[in-house]
């Protein structure tokens, strides 16, 4: 396409600031992060160097791989749980609710908790899951258990519940948007062709909503992967996540180079997940 | 009359795809010219290049003698009525209309007076303060027109202006737009894929095919003397028969079509192309009754079916050569279509030599 | 052929058919449960903010407004709230100033590296805040900048830029291209078109994303954790008091924040009404 | 830390307005410290007297102080690291010497602290000792028929799910002592590995690794745990205030001791408020102030004698140098610190 001179000026106007910003506050910092990851820890702080020791440490010491593995595991469980919880809800809103106002209100109802402090929402689960917490006292009050159970709090399960709770809105939003885009007549056409609503759901609705599912899953997974508050608040002795290890390298261990290397690993994992989901989304994308 | 728009060998490529291919066209000042063609024929691209929304890959565009090939839309003395009208949803009707005036430096009451006048012109007096979403489809269309004419451009471009309206309203607006054109005396350059629209409204129609001009003429020219089967097929309905010249002379050409001999009025084709195909409009044939005097050409056949169309009766006739012909007959008062031949009846079709269209060999 | 058709139409399990009414009932129950799951903690927060024990345990011991009183007497906490407002306001302004032109560029122009540009812009939304925080910390450290609320603002703007870009771009793509064309056709320059036609039509997306950025920035922890100097934002204050144990005072703050959110949500709903539909 | 590059010059020019903030404005004092160390109960009077405005940022661990310093600590004037990291902070060049001639009660400080190697370098003092205490152990009275006296209680399967341990490298010290290694600050790699082994075995018994004072309080008050280690004097008081009876004890395997001192961040000695503040903190006003708020023992027994009740004086062991000497005072780990921290992380990771 030929660009007119005026368009070129306009393009400079619109592109200049964003590009400057990206370079200054993303590319350069990522570059610095990468640079630091090759530095070396040296008492009392650290020194510039170029060596792969930090990455070798991450590979050789089992603790790092096991933390990364655990973090991936929790992120997957949370994303799947959030998906299972969010999908029927979004489906109900879009396909079963006739009243548009109620639909909008309920949709807003699900994403509104985003506006309540993240930290507080996470913290509240401690109150609920604790030995003398709301859950235990309710169960005891109902006579289901006689002694308070301590299995709820300070465990990976507690982290999964808390993280799922926090990230559900991120799952509902894209799925809702994807479902809303599906033309109603497809649904009707399928019913017209004699398919049961169950078949219609699996053969028409689900495939067409996949881009939303992928988007929600990716976002939830990535945010979960980098979380460090859940472990801090409700995690048990086996609740350490990658982000907590990074934080500790920048704090207690005072090993910025190793922490940077871990952050680079996290960056790479997230980039990989994003491009994977991009590719998947391209394949599942349908134009209406 | 002087040319207000001159397109000189305009081409537009999208990568390897050719959208418009070396088009030369001159639009006379004051005329209503329509670019007609199916979607993808390049007519809209051509219009958008005149409007300045796309830049030609090659060629020059002159408006009122000034080369505007590279000028952006805001520097051209033309205004467009968009297919979706493109009324600014966040502005009132009045604001929409004065928007273009303000860009010209006309503001305040001067702008308002002009806008009110334009609204009156399109029959929407008193709608100045309305919001655009409160308007009906026809009203939006009028506002779009008012917004374009209020700037007193040299040319108004209309991109499928009636496609968003329902059939009834469309017919009414066709006439209105035509009257508006006469009243304003501004050049209208319209794009449409609707042949009726083109025939009804235009002084001149340019039929486009695959990025090139297929034929350029008055509506009557195009209908009565289509240059190619493409045009004949696109404008109106045509029965095609492949044919071979047997003899030629005395203003008549004798052809063999199927196993029939037909005589047609000869038309000297400029390129001397051999005739390979003939076309006959369905309404230019008749089903002969015994009492009638026989025309020059007769084609025997069998009725396949009859289709009642209200205004006319369409009869599908299979010729002895196996080809099917459509025949349209106006149902005049007293004529009952039940009297006509039914499926299976043998019939004879008659056609006069001047009603046979001659075309080159099929490509 | 007939055989194939037969094989294909082999009798299937009868399709699961639930009476429509029962299915709807199940859906409604489910939706109610999910909403209860989402709002129960919030309700507990509000209830505990009036509980007169320091301990967050069931059952409640008594009603008090003390926590609201101590809240308004707590200078550090009020200062943190002020800092959060300062940071959120500035980062929202920055994110909008950068994000709107970026979305315009993505929408309007074809340029080399556009795919990369787009991906980089959207990266921080999925990137854990800790990576953004750490890379910027390393960078500022290398540059010898002092950490302050301003470095936090830069971090937030970078991390939340994508929110603006996504929402504004989506709106731009829904906007008929003919609107901008009509404007230039009517004699407007690119800038005038942007100001009088494009901007008003993406206004609701701007307001919506701006409010979201504000809220997310107000609530941000990981980036702030690494980039703040001696000043605390509210979440950082809460985070640091958690070291001592959260008092119901924090619940009171949370309750007030929810109230504030409700106001913001209503404001958002009010400001993002469909254009022109004033009644 | 890095060489000047053209990019740096450009960026510095651009951002100097926004980020070239001086440490503190005239008459302001910015602290990076523990909560309670600048409590209004005794700071307000100082502010009124001197006109100096004191603002404090609170940290959760000593390492956080180092992290903040490493991340550009120029915005603070005074910090209060514990005795195990003072040396590192000195060697990293974050602080400047304390002019002890301007500290009025310097001579009243416990000689054990004053002469501590960790706070000196090249004949200069870099820290002013302030408070001290033990990492004691604590149990819930109603949970034990026979009061525990040994670390063994923390490793006893009978207490499964009722144990809390401080989420800190201190856990390594605890496990090493339980293993019988008393040289907890100079552990060999093998000893550390053995400690890790012990802690991993113990992990299923642990309810929670607590990281903050308040958290431990909540754990007791919420009925989650019965036994843990604790910052002596501080958390037990908070728990008692909630009506739960706990007892602090020094186990047979002994306990760690710590000492916090004030250090002057590089470039802040010129702040006119610095020395008046230090002198206030070492006076009766500051010493009893912090003892009352945090329940810690203080570094100036002379001041303590004057402002404490006899009961409090005894309870805080201000009269008992032997108690202090018996504690395993935190030592700088030097370049071994990484080994300790990683060992502790590996326990939590596996």
CSV table of C-alpha atoms in Angstrom, one decimal, chain C residues 27-124:
chain,number,residue,atom,x,y,z
C,27,UNK,CA,-28.4,-23.7,35.6
C,28,UNK,CA,-30.0,-21.2,37.9
C,29,UNK,CA,-28.9,-23.1,41.0
C,30,UNK,CA,-25.4,-23.3,39.6
C,31,UNK,CA,-25.2,-19.6,38.8
C,32,UNK,CA,-26.5,-18.8,42.3
C,33,UNK,CA,-23.8,-21.1,43.9
C,34,UNK,CA,-21.0,-19.5,41.8
C,35,UNK,CA,-22.1,-16.0,42.8
C,36,UNK,CA,-22.3,-17.1,46.4
C,37,UNK,CA,-18.7,-18.5,46.1
C,38,UNK,CA,-17.6,-15.1,44.7
C,39,UNK,CA,-19.4,-12.9,47.1
C,40,UNK,CA,-19.2,-14.9,50.4
C,41,UNK,CA,-15.6,-13.7,51.1
C,42,UNK,CA,-16.6,-10.1,50.3
C,43,UNK,CA,-19.6,-10.4,52.7
C,44,UNK,CA,-17.3,-11.8,55.4
C,45,UNK,CA,-14.9,-8.9,54.9
C,46,UNK,CA,-17.7,-6.5,55.5
C,47,UNK,CA,-19.1,-8.4,58.5
C,48,UNK,CA,-15.7,-8.6,60.1
C,49,UNK,CA,-15.1,-5.0,59.7
C,50,UNK,CA,-17.8,-4.5,62.3
C,51,UNK,CA,-16.6,-7.3,64.6
C,52,UNK,CA,-15.2,-6.2,67.9
C,53,UNK,CA,-12.5,-8.8,68.1
C,54,UNK,CA,-9.0,-8.5,66.7
C,55,UNK,CA,-9.2,-12.1,65.6
C,56,UNK,CA,-10.8,-13.1,62.3
C,57,UNK,CA,-12.6,-16.2,63.6
C,58,UNK,CA,-16.2,-17.3,63.8
C,59,UNK,CA,-18.4,-16.7,65.6
C,60,UNK,CA,-18.5,-12.9,65.9
C,61,UNK,CA,-18.1,-11.4,69.3
C,62,UNK,CA,-19.9,-8.1,69.0
C,63,UNK,CA,-20.6,-5.1,66.9
C,64,UNK,CA,-18.3,-2.1,66.8
C,65,UNK,CA,-17.4,0.9,64.7
C,66,UNK,CA,-14.0,1.2,66.3
C,67,UNK,CA,-12.1,0.0,63.3
C,68,UNK,CA,-13.5,2.8,61.2
C,69,UNK,CA,-12.5,5.2,63.9
C,70,UNK,CA,-9.0,3.9,64.2
C,71,UNK,CA,-8.8,3.9,60.4
C,72,UNK,CA,-9.4,7.6,60.2
C,73,UNK,CA,-6.9,8.2,62.9
C,74,UNK,CA,-4.2,6.1,61.2
C,75,UNK,CA,-1.9,8.6,59.5
C,76,UNK,CA,0.2,6.0,57.7
C,77,UNK,CA,-2.8,4.2,56.3
C,78,UNK,CA,-4.3,7.4,55.1
C,79,UNK,CA,-1.0,8.4,53.5
C,80,UNK,CA,-0.9,5.0,51.8
C,81,UNK,CA,-4.4,5.6,50.4
C,82,UNK,CA,-3.3,9.0,49.2
C,83,UNK,CA,-0.2,7.4,47.6
C,84,UNK,CA,-2.3,4.8,45.9
C,85,UNK,CA,-4.6,7.5,44.4
C,86,UNK,CA,-1.5,9.4,43.2
C,87,UNK,CA,0.0,6.4,41.6
C,88,UNK,CA,-3.2,5.1,40.1
C,89,UNK,CA,-4.1,8.5,38.6
C,90,UNK,CA,-0.7,9.1,37.1
C,91,UNK,CA,-0.4,5.5,35.7
C,92,UNK,CA,-3.9,5.7,34.2
C,93,UNK,CA,-3.1,9.0,32.5
C,94,UNK,CA,0.2,7.5,31.2
C,95,UNK,CA,-1.4,4.3,30.0
C,96,UNK,CA,-4.0,6.2,28.2
C,97,UNK,CA,-1.6,8.6,26.6
C,98,UNK,CA,0.5,5.7,25.3
C,99,UNK,CA,-2.2,3.1,24.8
C,100,UNK,CA,-4.6,5.1,22.7
C,101,UNK,CA,-2.1,6.1,20.0
C,102,UNK,CA,-0.7,2.5,20.1
C,103,UNK,CA,-4.2,1.1,19.4
C,104,UNK,CA,-4.7,3.7,16.7
C,105,UNK,CA,-1.5,2.7,15.0
C,106,UNK,CA,-2.3,-1.0,15.2
C,107,UNK,CA,-5.7,-0.3,13.8
C,108,UNK,CA,-4.8,2.1,11.1
C,109,UNK,CA,-1.4,1.4,9.7
C,110,UNK,CA,0.5,-1.4,8.1
C,111,UNK,CA,4.2,-1.2,9.0
C,112,UNK,CA,7.1,-3.5,9.2
C,113,UNK,CA,7.3,-5.2,12.6
C,114,UNK,CA,3.7,-4.6,13.3
C,115,UNK,CA,3.1,-8.2,14.6
C,116,UNK,CA,6.0,-7.8,17.0
C,117,UNK,CA,4.9,-4.4,18.1
C,118,UNK,CA,1.4,-5.8,18.8
C,119,UNK,CA,2.8,-8.7,20.7
C,120,UNK,CA,5.1,-6.6,22.8
C,121,UNK,CA,2.3,-4.2,23.7
C,122,UNK,CA,0.1,-7.0,24.8
C,123,UNK,CA,2.7,-9.0,26.6
C,124,UNK,CA,2.5,-7.4,30.1
